[in-house]
Amino acid sequence: MDFMLSNEQRMLQKLAAQFAENELEPMAAELDETHCFPVENFQKMARLGFTGIGVPREYGGVGGGAVEEVLVVTEFAKKCMSSAATLSIHLIVPHLLTQFGTEEQKRTYLPRITAGGEVAAFALTEPNAGSDAGSAKTTAIFDSETNEYVLNGTKCFITGGSRASVLVIFALTQPAKGLKGMSAILVERGTPGFSVGKVENKMGLRGSETAELIFEDCRVPACNLVGKEGQGFKIAMQALDGARIGTGAQAVGIAEGAIDLSVKYMHERVQFGKPIAALQGLQWYIADMATKTEAAKWLVYRAACLHDAGAPFTKEAAMCKLNASENARFVTNLALQIHGGYGYMKDYPLERMYRDAKLTEIYEGTSEIHKVVISRAVLGK
Ligand code: CAA
């Protein structure tokens, strides 16, 4: 067992930290205020190779694996959670295509969504199929005369959906079979019959656009099928297993960012004639925040290591996401409390971080769904 990062990993972590401080932090409040997708940030991430993490170099990626993704996403989330989430959720698609795509799909799409800086989106959720993802109703019926799939239905809450040029849509190719008839289909922006609907007005993570996608007799060639027909639900679940490690990393990052701000504030803020860092009540807050965040971080690292070793990691991914997201809410709440009235004001980043942290308990599977996944694994069901 080795708890040390390699030299290369430490260098990557440092590069990500510098990028986050110089490029992401200065824009974080504005993105939140204007509810705007971080276009410039995303392009800069692509130029530095961050959008190609976990993708082989021959397809435009930079190699590495889940550990590298965790290191980068954590550093980003310390400074701008929206940018961290944008990257982390975007990466689901290149990882999914690397694992399940045909050689032609990899050569066509991966360079565009890695080094090329085009946004990708993963579309599973529907208005009546959130936690119960297997009850999705969007269809993709094969037309043998034209050798195309014809998509009809609506997806919702799709991160990056309004900006994406390449999307993986989960749709029923054999509706009578339910989730066993679900398949993964690639759709490109601009395909006739595909349009973007409502872009949501969210409580937090406002720098990451969340959109409705509408498919009305949207035709795509048969070669856009990813994996085999009927494999879609399992592809979605496997992709989400990996993505949940990324969400865990977001949650650890935002907690670490909130601790950093709290420590600085406690040394600077003077009350009762001394810095509030001298008050034992607040010292104990910091001790709890730091200890729980350290534990959350190591669960995330552990899930990432299992992923990269090719070992089963579904339970560990669910555990790390559940624990890190609950901790992010706990830590940002105490950090805001330490900042008192100033923490509640928009002049300080804490209120944004508090709102952003909440979403980590909901997206990529709610805490309750993770308890289902974990308890099934522990009970052997
Ligand atoms: N890996 C591989 N296969 C899996 C799997 C996994 N992690 N989990 C389940 N499967 C397989 C099962 O083995 C089963 O296959 P067999 O019948 O051949 O054995 C099949 O999938 C069905 O599994 P279940 O019976 O367990 O399915 P279920 O209907 O009970 O659902 C669930 C399980 C865990 C609750 C699942 O529905 C789930 O994860 N729900 C949450 C959905 C979610 O996270 N949504 C977030 C969307 S993305 C997002 O939020 C942000 C964004 O923009 C990207």
Coordinates of C-alpha atoms and ligand atoms in Angstrom, one line a residue:
M1 CA 0.0 0.0 0.0
D2 CA 1.4 3.4 -1.0
F3 CA -0.1 6.6 0.2
M4 CA 2.3 8.8 -1.8
L5 CA 1.7 10.6 -5.0
S6 CA 4.3 10.2 -7.8
N7 CA 6.5 13.2 -8.8
E8 CA 4.4 13.5 -12.0
Q9 CA 1.2 13.5 -10.1
R10 CA 2.5 16.2 -7.7
M11 CA 3.5 18.3 -10.7
L12 CA 0.1 17.9 -12.3
Q13 CA -1.5 18.9 -9.0
K14 CA 0.6 22.0 -8.8
L15 CA -0.2 22.9 -12.4
A16 CA -3.9 22.6 -11.7
A17 CA -3.6 24.6 -8.5
Q18 CA -1.8 27.5 -10.4
F19 CA -4.4 27.4 -13.2
A20 CA -7.2 27.5 -10.7
E21 CA -5.7 30.4 -8.9
N22 CA -4.8 32.4 -12.0
E23 CA -7.6 31.6 -14.4
L24 CA -10.6 30.2 -12.5
E25 CA -10.8 32.1 -9.2
P26 CA -10.9 35.6 -10.9
M27 CA -14.0 34.6 -12.9
A28 CA -15.9 32.5 -10.3
A29 CA -18.1 35.2 -8.8
E30 CA -18.9 36.6 -12.3
L31 CA -19.9 33.2 -13.6
D32 CA -22.2 32.7 -10.6
E33 CA -23.7 36.2 -10.9
T34 CA -24.3 36.0 -14.7
H35 CA -25.3 32.3 -14.7
C36 CA -22.9 31.8 -17.6
F37 CA -21.0 28.8 -18.9
P38 CA -17.2 29.2 -18.4
V39 CA -16.4 29.1 -22.2
E40 CA -13.0 30.7 -21.9
N41 CA -12.1 28.6 -18.9
F42 CA -13.0 25.5 -20.8
Q43 CA -11.0 26.4 -23.9
K44 CA -8.0 27.1 -21.7
M45 CA -8.4 23.8 -19.9
A46 CA -8.4 22.1 -23.3
R47 CA -5.2 23.9 -24.3
L48 CA -3.4 22.6 -21.2
G49 CA -4.7 19.0 -21.8
F50 CA -7.1 18.8 -18.8
T51 CA -10.0 17.8 -21.1
G52 CA -8.0 14.8 -22.3
I53 CA -7.2 13.3 -18.9
G54 CA -7.9 9.5 -18.9
V55 CA -7.9 9.4 -22.7
P56 CA -5.0 7.7 -24.7
R57 CA -2.7 10.1 -26.5
E58 CA -3.4 8.5 -29.9
Y59 CA -6.9 9.9 -29.6
G60 CA -5.9 13.4 -28.6
G61 CA -5.8 12.7 -24.8
V62 CA -3.0 13.1 -22.3
G63 CA -3.3 9.7 -20.6
G64 CA -3.4 9.3 -16.9
G65 CA -6.5 7.9 -15.0
A66 CA -8.9 8.6 -12.3
V67 CA -6.2 9.6 -9.8
E68 CA -5.0 12.4 -12.2
E69 CA -8.6 13.5 -12.7
V70 CA -9.2 13.6 -9.0
L71 CA -6.1 15.8 -8.4
V72 CA -7.1 18.3 -11.1
V73 CA -10.8 18.5 -10.2
T74 CA -10.0 18.9 -6.5
E75 CA -7.8 21.9 -7.2
F76 CA -10.3 23.5 -9.6
A77 CA -13.1 23.1 -7.1
K78 CA -11.2 24.9 -4.4
K79 CA -11.5 28.0 -6.5
C80 CA -14.4 27.6 -8.9
M81 CA -16.8 24.7 -8.4
S82 CA -18.7 25.4 -11.7
S83 CA -15.5 25.0 -13.7
A84 CA -14.6 21.9 -11.8
A85 CA -18.0 20.4 -12.4
T86 CA -17.9 21.4 -16.1
L87 CA -14.7 19.5 -16.6
S88 CA -15.6 16.5 -14.5
I89 CA -18.9 16.0 -16.1
H90 CA -17.6 16.6 -19.6
L91 CA -14.9 13.9 -19.0
I92 CA -17.7 11.3 -18.7
V93 CA -18.1 11.2 -22.5
P94 CA -14.5 10.8 -23.6
H95 CA -14.0 8.1 -20.9
L96 CA -17.2 6.3 -22.1
L97 CA -16.1 6.5 -25.7
T98 CA -12.6 5.3 -24.8
Q99 CA -14.1 2.2 -23.1
F100 CA -17.1 1.4 -25.3
G101 CA -16.7 3.3 -28.6
T102 CA -15.7 1.7 -32.0
E103 CA -12.3 2.6 -33.4
E104 CA -14.1 4.9 -35.9
Q105 CA -16.0 6.7 -33.1
K106 CA -12.8 7.1 -31.1
R107 CA -10.9 8.6 -34.1
T108 CA -13.8 10.8 -35.1
Y109 CA -15.0 12.2 -31.7
L110 CA -12.2 11.9 -29.1
P111 CA -9.8 14.4 -30.7
R112 CA -12.6 17.0 -30.9
I113 CA -13.7 16.7 -27.3
T114 CA -10.2 16.4 -25.8
A115 CA -7.5 18.6 -27.4
G116 CA -10.2 20.2 -29.7
G117 CA -11.9 21.9 -26.8
E118 CA -15.5 21.0 -27.9
V119 CA -17.9 20.3 -25.1
A120 CA -19.5 16.8 -24.6
A121 CA -22.6 15.9 -22.6
F122 CA -24.0 12.8 -21.1
A123 CA -27.8 12.6 -21.3
L124 CA -29.6 10.1 -19.1
T125 CA -32.1 11.9 -16.9
E126 CA -35.7 12.6 -18.0
P127 CA -38.5 14.5 -16.4
N128 CA -40.0 11.3 -15.0
A129 CA -36.7 9.3 -14.8
G130 CA -34.3 10.8 -12.3
S131 CA -33.2 8.4 -9.6
D132 CA -35.1 5.7 -11.4
A133 CA -32.9 6.1 -14.5
G134 CA -34.1 2.7 -15.8
S135 CA -37.6 4.1 -16.4
A136 CA -36.4 6.5 -19.1
K137 CA -38.9 6.7 -22.1
T138 CA -36.9 8.4 -24.9
T139 CA -36.9 6.1 -27.9
A140 CA -34.3 5.4 -30.7
I141 CA -36.1 3.2 -33.1
F142 CA -34.1 1.6 -35.9
D143 CA -35.3 2.3 -39.4
S144 CA -33.9 -0.5 -41.6
E145 CA -34.7 1.3 -44.8
T146 CA -32.4 4.2 -44.1
N147 CA -30.1 2.4 -41.6
E148 CA -30.7 5.1 -39.0
Y149 CA -32.0 5.5 -35.5
V150 CA -34.9 7.8 -35.0
L151 CA -34.9 9.5 -31.6
N152 CA -38.0 10.9 -29.9
G153 CA -38.2 12.2 -26.3
T154 CA -37.0 14.7 -23.8
K155 CA -33.9 14.7 -21.5
C156 CA -33.6 17.2 -18.7
F157 CA -31.0 18.6 -16.2
I158 CA -28.2 17.8 -18.7
T159 CA -24.9 19.5 -17.7
G160 CA -23.3 21.2 -20.6
G161 CA -26.2 20.1 -22.8
S162 CA -26.8 23.6 -24.2
R163 CA -23.1 23.9 -25.3
A164 CA -22.2 20.4 -26.2
S165 CA -21.3 19.5 -29.8
V166 CA -21.2 15.8 -29.1
L167 CA -23.8 14.1 -26.8
V168 CA -24.3 10.5 -25.7
I169 CA -28.1 9.9 -25.3
F170 CA -29.5 7.0 -23.5
A171 CA -32.7 5.8 -25.4
L172 CA -34.8 2.7 -25.8
T173 CA -34.0 0.9 -29.0
Q174 CA -36.4 -1.9 -27.8
P175 CA -39.0 -0.1 -25.7
A176 CA -40.8 -3.4 -24.7
K177 CA -37.7 -4.5 -22.9
G178 CA -37.5 -1.5 -20.6
L179 CA -34.0 -0.8 -19.3
K180 CA -32.7 -3.9 -21.0
G181 CA -33.7 -2.3 -24.3
M182 CA -31.8 0.9 -23.6
S183 CA -28.9 1.8 -25.8
A184 CA -26.3 4.6 -25.9
I185 CA -26.4 6.7 -29.1
L186 CA -24.2 9.6 -30.2
V187 CA -25.9 12.7 -31.4
E188 CA -24.1 15.8 -32.8
R189 CA -25.3 19.3 -32.2
G190 CA -27.1 20.6 -35.3
T191 CA -28.7 17.3 -36.2
P192 CA -32.2 18.1 -37.5
G193 CA -34.9 17.2 -34.9
F194 CA -32.6 17.9 -32.0
S195 CA -33.0 21.2 -30.1
V196 CA -32.1 22.6 -26.8
G197 CA -35.1 23.5 -24.6
K198 CA -35.1 25.3 -21.2
V199 CA -31.8 26.2 -19.6
E200 CA -32.4 26.0 -15.9
N201 CA -32.0 28.8 -13.3
K202 CA -30.3 27.1 -10.5
M203 CA -29.6 27.8 -6.8
G204 CA -25.9 27.0 -7.1
L205 CA -23.3 25.8 -9.6
R206 CA -24.6 28.7 -11.7
G207 CA -21.5 28.8 -13.9
S208 CA -22.4 25.4 -15.3
E209 CA -25.4 25.3 -17.7
T210 CA -28.0 22.7 -17.1
A211 CA -30.4 22.2 -20.1
E212 CA -33.4 20.3 -21.4
L213 CA -32.8 18.4 -24.7
I214 CA -35.6 17.7 -27.1
F215 CA -35.7 15.0 -29.8
E216 CA -38.4 15.1 -32.4
D217 CA -37.8 12.5 -35.2
C218 CA -34.1 13.1 -34.9
R219 CA -32.3 10.8 -37.2
V220 CA -28.7 9.6 -36.7
P221 CA -26.8 6.9 -38.6
A222 CA -26.7 3.4 -37.2
C223 CA -22.9 3.7 -36.7
N224 CA -23.7 6.2 -33.9
L225 CA -24.6 3.3 -31.6
V226 CA -22.1 3.1 -28.8
G227 CA -21.5 -0.5 -27.6
K228 CA -24.3 -3.0 -28.4
E229 CA -28.0 -2.5 -28.6
G230 CA -29.5 -3.1 -25.1
Q231 CA -26.2 -2.4 -23.3
G232 CA -27.1 1.2 -22.7
F233 CA -28.2 1.0 -19.1
K234 CA -25.0 -0.9 -18.0
I235 CA -22.9 1.6 -20.0
A236 CA -24.6 4.5 -18.2
M237 CA -24.1 2.8 -14.8
Q238 CA -20.4 2.1 -15.4
A239 CA -19.9 5.7 -16.7
L240 CA -21.6 7.0 -13.6
D241 CA -19.5 4.9 -11.3
G242 CA -16.4 6.7 -12.7
A243 CA -18.1 10.0 -12.7
R244 CA -19.0 9.7 -9.0
I245 CA -15.3 9.7 -8.1
G246 CA -15.1 13.0 -10.0
T247 CA -18.0 14.4 -7.9
G248 CA -16.3 13.2 -4.8
A249 CA -13.2 15.1 -5.9
Q250 CA -15.4 18.3 -6.5
A251 CA -16.8 17.9 -3.0
V252 CA -13.4 17.5 -1.4
G253 CA -12.1 20.5 -3.3
I254 CA -14.8 22.8 -2.3
A255 CA -14.4 21.7 1.4
E256 CA -10.6 22.3 1.2
G257 CA -11.3 25.7 -0.3
A258 CA -13.7 26.6 2.4
I259 CA -11.2 25.5 5.1
D260 CA -8.4 27.6 3.5
L261 CA -10.7 30.7 3.5
S262 CA -11.7 30.0 7.1
V263 CA -8.1 29.7 8.4
K264 CA -7.2 33.0 6.7
Y265 CA -10.2 34.8 8.1
M266 CA -9.7 33.4 11.6
H267 CA -6.1 34.8 11.7
E268 CA -7.2 38.2 10.4
R269 CA -10.5 38.8 12.1
V270 CA -10.1 40.4 15.6
Q271 CA -12.9 40.2 18.2
F272 CA -12.7 40.6 22.0
G273 CA -9.2 42.0 21.5
K274 CA -7.7 38.9 19.7
P275 CA -7.8 37.0 16.4
I276 CA -10.8 34.7 16.4
A277 CA -8.3 31.8 15.7
A278 CA -7.7 32.0 19.5
L279 CA -11.3 31.1 20.3
Q280 CA -11.5 27.4 21.2
G281 CA -15.0 27.0 19.9
L282 CA -13.8 28.0 16.4
Q283 CA -10.6 25.9 16.8
W284 CA -12.8 22.9 17.3
Y285 CA -14.8 23.7 14.2
I286 CA -11.6 23.8 12.2
A287 CA -10.4 20.5 13.7
D288 CA -13.6 18.8 12.7
M289 CA -13.6 20.3 9.2
A290 CA -10.0 19.3 8.5
T291 CA -10.3 15.8 9.9
K292 CA -13.5 14.9 8.1
T293 CA -12.2 16.4 4.8
E294 CA -8.9 14.5 5.1
A295 CA -11.0 11.3 5.6
A296 CA -13.2 12.2 2.6
K297 CA -10.2 12.8 0.4
W298 CA -8.7 9.4 1.1
L299 CA -12.0 7.6 0.3
V300 CA -11.9 9.4 -3.0
Y301 CA -8.3 8.5 -3.6
R302 CA -9.0 4.9 -2.8
A303 CA -11.9 4.7 -5.2
A304 CA -9.7 6.3 -7.9
C305 CA -6.9 3.8 -7.3
L306 CA -9.2 0.9 -7.6
H307 CA -10.6 2.3 -10.8
D308 CA -7.1 2.7 -12.3
A309 CA -6.0 -0.8 -11.1
G310 CA -9.0 -2.3 -13.0
A311 CA -10.5 -3.6 -9.8
P312 CA -14.3 -3.4 -9.0
F313 CA -15.1 0.0 -7.5
T314 CA -18.8 0.6 -7.7
K315 CA -19.3 0.4 -3.9
E316 CA -16.2 2.5 -3.2
A317 CA -17.3 5.2 -5.8
A318 CA -20.7 5.4 -4.1
M319 CA -19.2 5.6 -0.7
C320 CA -16.7 8.3 -1.6
K321 CA -19.3 10.4 -3.3
L322 CA -21.8 10.0 -0.5
N323 CA -19.3 10.9 2.2
A324 CA -17.5 13.7 0.4
S325 CA -20.7 15.5 -0.6
E326 CA -22.2 15.3 2.9
N327 CA -18.9 16.6 4.2
A328 CA -18.9 19.5 1.7
R329 CA -22.2 20.7 3.0
F330 CA -21.0 20.3 6.6
V331 CA -17.8 22.2 6.0
T332 CA -19.2 25.0 3.9
N333 CA -21.9 25.5 6.5
L334 CA -19.3 25.8 9.3
A335 CA -17.0 28.0 7.2
L336 CA -19.9 30.4 6.5
Q337 CA -20.7 30.4 10.3
I338 CA -17.0 31.2 11.1
H339 CA -17.3 34.2 8.7
G340 CA -20.5 35.4 10.5
G341 CA -22.4 38.2 8.7
Y342 CA -19.6 38.6 6.2
G343 CA -20.0 35.0 5.1
Y344 CA -23.6 35.6 4.2
M345 CA -22.7 38.6 2.0
K346 CA -22.0 38.2 -1.7
D347 CA -18.7 40.1 -1.3
Y348 CA -17.3 36.9 0.1
P349 CA -17.2 33.5 -1.8
L350 CA -18.6 31.5 1.1
E351 CA -22.3 31.9 0.3
R352 CA -21.6 30.7 -3.3
M353 CA -19.6 27.8 -2.1
Y354 CA -22.4 26.8 0.4
R355 CA -24.9 26.8 -2.5
D356 CA -22.6 25.0 -4.9
A357 CA -21.7 22.3 -2.3
K358 CA -25.4 21.3 -1.9
L359 CA -25.6 20.1 -5.4
T360 CA -23.0 17.4 -4.8
E361 CA -25.5 15.6 -2.7
I362 CA -28.0 15.6 -5.6
Y363 CA -26.4 15.2 -9.0
E364 CA -24.6 12.1 -10.3
G365 CA -27.0 10.2 -8.0
T366 CA -28.6 11.4 -4.8
S367 CA -27.2 10.5 -1.4
E368 CA -30.2 8.1 -1.0
I369 CA -29.3 6.3 -4.3
H370 CA -25.8 5.9 -3.1
K371 CA -27.1 4.3 0.1
V372 CA -29.0 1.9 -2.1
V373 CA -25.9 1.0 -4.1
I374 CA -23.8 0.6 -0.9
S375 CA -26.3 -1.4 1.1
R376 CA -26.9 -3.7 -1.8
A377 CA -23.1 -4.3 -2.0
V378 CA -22.7 -4.8 1.7
L379 CA -25.7 -7.0 2.1
G380 CA -24.8 -9.0 -1.0
K381 CA -28.1 -8.3 -2.8
Ligands
CAA1 N1 -22.2 -1.3 -13.4 C1 -22.6 -2.2 -14.3 N2 -23.8 -2.7 -14.4 C2 -24.7 -2.3 -13.4 C3 -24.4 -1.3 -12.5 C4 -23.0 -0.8 -12.4 N3 -22.6 0.1 -11.5 N4 -25.4 -1.0 -11.7 C5 -26.4 -1.8 -12.2 N5 -26.0 -2.6 -13.3 C6 -26.7 -3.5 -14.0 C7 -27.3 -4.6 -13.1 O1 -26.3 -5.7 -12.9 C8 -28.5 -5.1 -13.9 O2 -28.1 -6.0 -14.9 P1 -28.6 -7.5 -15.0 O3 -30.1 -7.5 -15.0 O4 -28.0 -8.1 -16.2 O5 -28.1 -8.2 -13.7 C9 -29.0 -3.8 -14.6 O6 -27.9 -2.9 -14.6 C10 -30.1 -3.2 -13.8 O7 -29.7 -2.9 -12.5 P2 -30.6 -2.7 -11.2 O8 -31.6 -3.8 -11.2 O9 -29.8 -2.5 -10.0 O10 -31.3 -1.4 -11.7 P3 -32.3 -0.4 -10.8 O11 -33.4 0.0 -11.7 O12 -32.6 -1.0 -9.5 O13 -31.4 0.9 -10.6 C11 -29.9 2.4 -9.5 C12 -30.2 0.9 -10.0 C13 -28.5 2.2 -8.8 C14 -30.9 2.9 -8.6 C15 -29.7 3.3 -10.8 O14 -31.0 3.5 -11.4 C16 -29.1 4.6 -10.5 O15 -27.9 4.7 -10.3 N6 -29.9 5.7 -10.4 C17 -29.4 7.1 -10.2 C18 -29.2 7.7 -11.6 C19 -28.2 8.9 -11.6 O16 -27.2 8.8 -10.9 N7 -28.5 9.9 -12.3 C20 -27.6 11.0 -12.5 C21 -27.5 11.4 -13.9 S1 -26.1 12.3 -14.4 C22 -26.1 13.8 -13.6 O17 -26.7 13.9 -12.6 C23 -25.3 15.0 -14.0 C24 -25.1 15.2 -15.4 O18 -25.5 16.1 -16.1 C25 -24.3 14.2 -16.1

